[in-house]
mmCIF file of C-alpha atoms in Angstrom:
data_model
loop_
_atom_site.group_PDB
_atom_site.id
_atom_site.type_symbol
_atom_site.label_atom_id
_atom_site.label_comp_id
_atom_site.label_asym_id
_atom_site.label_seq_id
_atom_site.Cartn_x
_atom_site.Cartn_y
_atom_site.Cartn_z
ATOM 1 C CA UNK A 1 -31.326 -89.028 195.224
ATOM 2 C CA UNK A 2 -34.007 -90.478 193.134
ATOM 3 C CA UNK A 3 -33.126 -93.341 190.415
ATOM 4 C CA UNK A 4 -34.493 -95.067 188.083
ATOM 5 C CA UNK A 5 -33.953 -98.895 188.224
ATOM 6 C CA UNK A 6 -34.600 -100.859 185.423
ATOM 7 C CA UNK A 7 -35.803 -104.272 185.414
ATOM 8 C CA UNK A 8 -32.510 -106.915 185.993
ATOM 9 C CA UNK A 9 -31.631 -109.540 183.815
ATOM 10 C CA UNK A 10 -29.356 -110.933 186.980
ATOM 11 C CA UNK A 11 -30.914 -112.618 189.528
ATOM 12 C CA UNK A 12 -29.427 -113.306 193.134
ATOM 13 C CA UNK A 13 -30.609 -116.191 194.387
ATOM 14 C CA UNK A 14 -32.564 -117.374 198.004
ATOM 15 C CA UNK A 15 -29.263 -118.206 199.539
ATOM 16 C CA UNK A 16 -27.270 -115.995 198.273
ATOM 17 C CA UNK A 17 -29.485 -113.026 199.278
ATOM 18 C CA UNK A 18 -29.208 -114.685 203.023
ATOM 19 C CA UNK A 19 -25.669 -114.603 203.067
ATOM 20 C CA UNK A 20 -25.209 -111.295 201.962
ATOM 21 C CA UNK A 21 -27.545 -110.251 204.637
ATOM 22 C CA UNK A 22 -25.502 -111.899 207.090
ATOM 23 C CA UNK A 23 -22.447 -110.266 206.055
ATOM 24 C CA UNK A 24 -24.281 -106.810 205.639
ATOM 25 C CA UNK A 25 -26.480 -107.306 208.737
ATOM 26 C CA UNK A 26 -22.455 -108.538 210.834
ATOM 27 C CA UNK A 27 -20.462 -105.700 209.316
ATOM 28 C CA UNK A 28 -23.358 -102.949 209.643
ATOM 29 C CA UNK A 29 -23.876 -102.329 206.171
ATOM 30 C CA UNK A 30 -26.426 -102.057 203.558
ATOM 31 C CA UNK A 31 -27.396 -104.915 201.982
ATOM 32 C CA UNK A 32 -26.429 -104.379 198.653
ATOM 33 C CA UNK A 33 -24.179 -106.798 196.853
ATOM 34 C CA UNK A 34 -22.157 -105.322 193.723
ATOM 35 C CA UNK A 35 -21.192 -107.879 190.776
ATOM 36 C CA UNK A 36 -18.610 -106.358 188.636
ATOM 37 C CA UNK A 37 -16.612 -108.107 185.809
ATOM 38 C CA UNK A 38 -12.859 -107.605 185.135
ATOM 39 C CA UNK A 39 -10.341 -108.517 182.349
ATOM 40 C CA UNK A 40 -8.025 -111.314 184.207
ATOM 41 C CA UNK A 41 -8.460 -114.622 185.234
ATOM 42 C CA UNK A 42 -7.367 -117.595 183.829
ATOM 43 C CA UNK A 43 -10.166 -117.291 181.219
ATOM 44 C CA UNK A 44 -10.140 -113.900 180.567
ATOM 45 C CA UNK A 45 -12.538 -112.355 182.767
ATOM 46 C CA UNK A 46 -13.221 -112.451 186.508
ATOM 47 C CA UNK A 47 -15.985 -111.541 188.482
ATOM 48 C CA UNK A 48 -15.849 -109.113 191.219
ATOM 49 C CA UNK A 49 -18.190 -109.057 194.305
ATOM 50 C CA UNK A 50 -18.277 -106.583 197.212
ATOM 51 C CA UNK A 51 -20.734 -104.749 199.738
ATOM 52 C CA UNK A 52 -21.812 -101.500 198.116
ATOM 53 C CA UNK A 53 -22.978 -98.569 200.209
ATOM 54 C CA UNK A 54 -26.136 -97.448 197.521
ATOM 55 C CA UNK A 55 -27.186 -98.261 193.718
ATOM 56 C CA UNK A 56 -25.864 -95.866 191.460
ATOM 57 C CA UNK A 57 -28.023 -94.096 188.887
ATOM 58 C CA UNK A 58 -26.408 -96.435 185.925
ATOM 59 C CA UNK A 59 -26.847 -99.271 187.427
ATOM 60 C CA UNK A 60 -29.024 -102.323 186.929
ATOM 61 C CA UNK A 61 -31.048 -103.701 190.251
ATOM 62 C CA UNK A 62 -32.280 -107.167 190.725
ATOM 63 C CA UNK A 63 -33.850 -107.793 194.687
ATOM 64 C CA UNK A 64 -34.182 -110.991 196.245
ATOM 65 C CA UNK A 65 -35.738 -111.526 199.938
ATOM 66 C CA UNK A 66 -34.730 -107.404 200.542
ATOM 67 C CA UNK A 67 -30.957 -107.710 199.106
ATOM 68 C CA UNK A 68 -30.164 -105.515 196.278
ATOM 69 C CA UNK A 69 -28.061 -106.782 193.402
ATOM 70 C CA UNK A 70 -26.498 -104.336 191.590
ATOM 71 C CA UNK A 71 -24.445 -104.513 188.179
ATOM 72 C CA UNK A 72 -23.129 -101.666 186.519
ATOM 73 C CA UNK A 73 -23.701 -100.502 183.185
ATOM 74 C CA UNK A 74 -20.347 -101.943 181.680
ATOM 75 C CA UNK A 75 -20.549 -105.352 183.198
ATOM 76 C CA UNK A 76 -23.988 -106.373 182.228
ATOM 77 C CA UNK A 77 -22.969 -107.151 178.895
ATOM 78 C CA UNK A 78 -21.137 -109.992 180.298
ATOM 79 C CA UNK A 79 -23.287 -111.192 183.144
ATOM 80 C CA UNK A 80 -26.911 -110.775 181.161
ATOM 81 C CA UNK A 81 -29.142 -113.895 182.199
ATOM 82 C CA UNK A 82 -26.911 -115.132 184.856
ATOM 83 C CA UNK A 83 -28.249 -116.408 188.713
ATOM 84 C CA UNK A 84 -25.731 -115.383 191.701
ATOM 85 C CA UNK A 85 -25.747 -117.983 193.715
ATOM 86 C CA UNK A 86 -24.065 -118.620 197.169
ATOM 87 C CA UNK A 87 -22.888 -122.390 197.690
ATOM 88 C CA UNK A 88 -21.805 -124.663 200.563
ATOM 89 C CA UNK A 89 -19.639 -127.603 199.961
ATOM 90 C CA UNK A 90 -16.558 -130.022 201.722
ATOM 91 C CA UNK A 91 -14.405 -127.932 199.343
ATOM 92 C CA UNK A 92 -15.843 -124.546 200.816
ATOM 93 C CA UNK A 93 -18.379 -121.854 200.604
ATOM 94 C CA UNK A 94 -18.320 -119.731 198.054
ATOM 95 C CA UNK A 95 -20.427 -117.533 195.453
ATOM 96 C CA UNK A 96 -21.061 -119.185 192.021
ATOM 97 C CA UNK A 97 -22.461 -116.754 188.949
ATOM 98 C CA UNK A 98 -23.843 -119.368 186.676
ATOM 99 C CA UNK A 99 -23.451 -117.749 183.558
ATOM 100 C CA UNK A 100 -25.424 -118.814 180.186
ATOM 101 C CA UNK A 101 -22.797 -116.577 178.043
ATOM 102 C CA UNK A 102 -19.388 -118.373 179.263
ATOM 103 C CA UNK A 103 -18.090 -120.551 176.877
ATOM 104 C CA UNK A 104 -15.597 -121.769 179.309
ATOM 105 C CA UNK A 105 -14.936 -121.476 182.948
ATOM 106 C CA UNK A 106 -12.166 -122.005 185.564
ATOM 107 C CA UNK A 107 -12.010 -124.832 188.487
ATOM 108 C CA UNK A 108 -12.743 -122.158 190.580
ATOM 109 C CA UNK A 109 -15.604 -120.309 189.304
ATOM 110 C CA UNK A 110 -14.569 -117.421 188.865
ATOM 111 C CA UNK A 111 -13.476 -116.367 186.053
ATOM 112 C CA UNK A 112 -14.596 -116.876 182.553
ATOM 113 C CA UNK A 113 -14.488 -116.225 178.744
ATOM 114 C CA UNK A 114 -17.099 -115.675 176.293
#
């Protein structure tokens, strides 16, 4: 199936494309990492991330070192201009989406409102 991608206004960053490759390359999947937004969290929205087995034809593509990015069509309103990013601390490892839209934000990271 041919798509057309259009041109992302996410971005995954260096390390974050590494670590999805690592989980891809460990669990034998593509490496394709699938950003989703959901109503819930303690600030009204979540974020959602998970392997995805291909792009779909709605959805939006950013690529970083070979690792595929993909938000769908209803999220990007919500995640427009933000930078995935995967972060290593005392606290723990985790992904961060540093979001320019999000008023506020949870401890956590991850969920917020706009």
């Amino acid at each position: 199936m041919t798509t057309d991608l259009q041109t992302a206004p996410v971005t995954l960053s260096p390390s974050a494309a590494a670590r999805v490759a690592a989980i891809a390359a460990k669990q034998g999947k593509a490496a394709i990492l699938r950003l989703s937004v959901e109503g819930g969290g303690c600030s009204g929205f979540q974020y959602k991330f998970g392997l995805a087995e291909a792009v779909d034809g709605a959805d939006t593509v950013s690529e970083t070192d070979g690792v595929q990015l993909v938000v769908d069509d209803v999220s990007l309103d919500l995640v427009a201009g933000c930078v995935v990013d995967y972060v290593e601390s005392l606290g723990g490892a985790a992904f961060r989406v540093e979001n320019p839209q999000a008023v506020a934000g949870c401890g956590c990271g991850s969920s917020f409102a706009i």
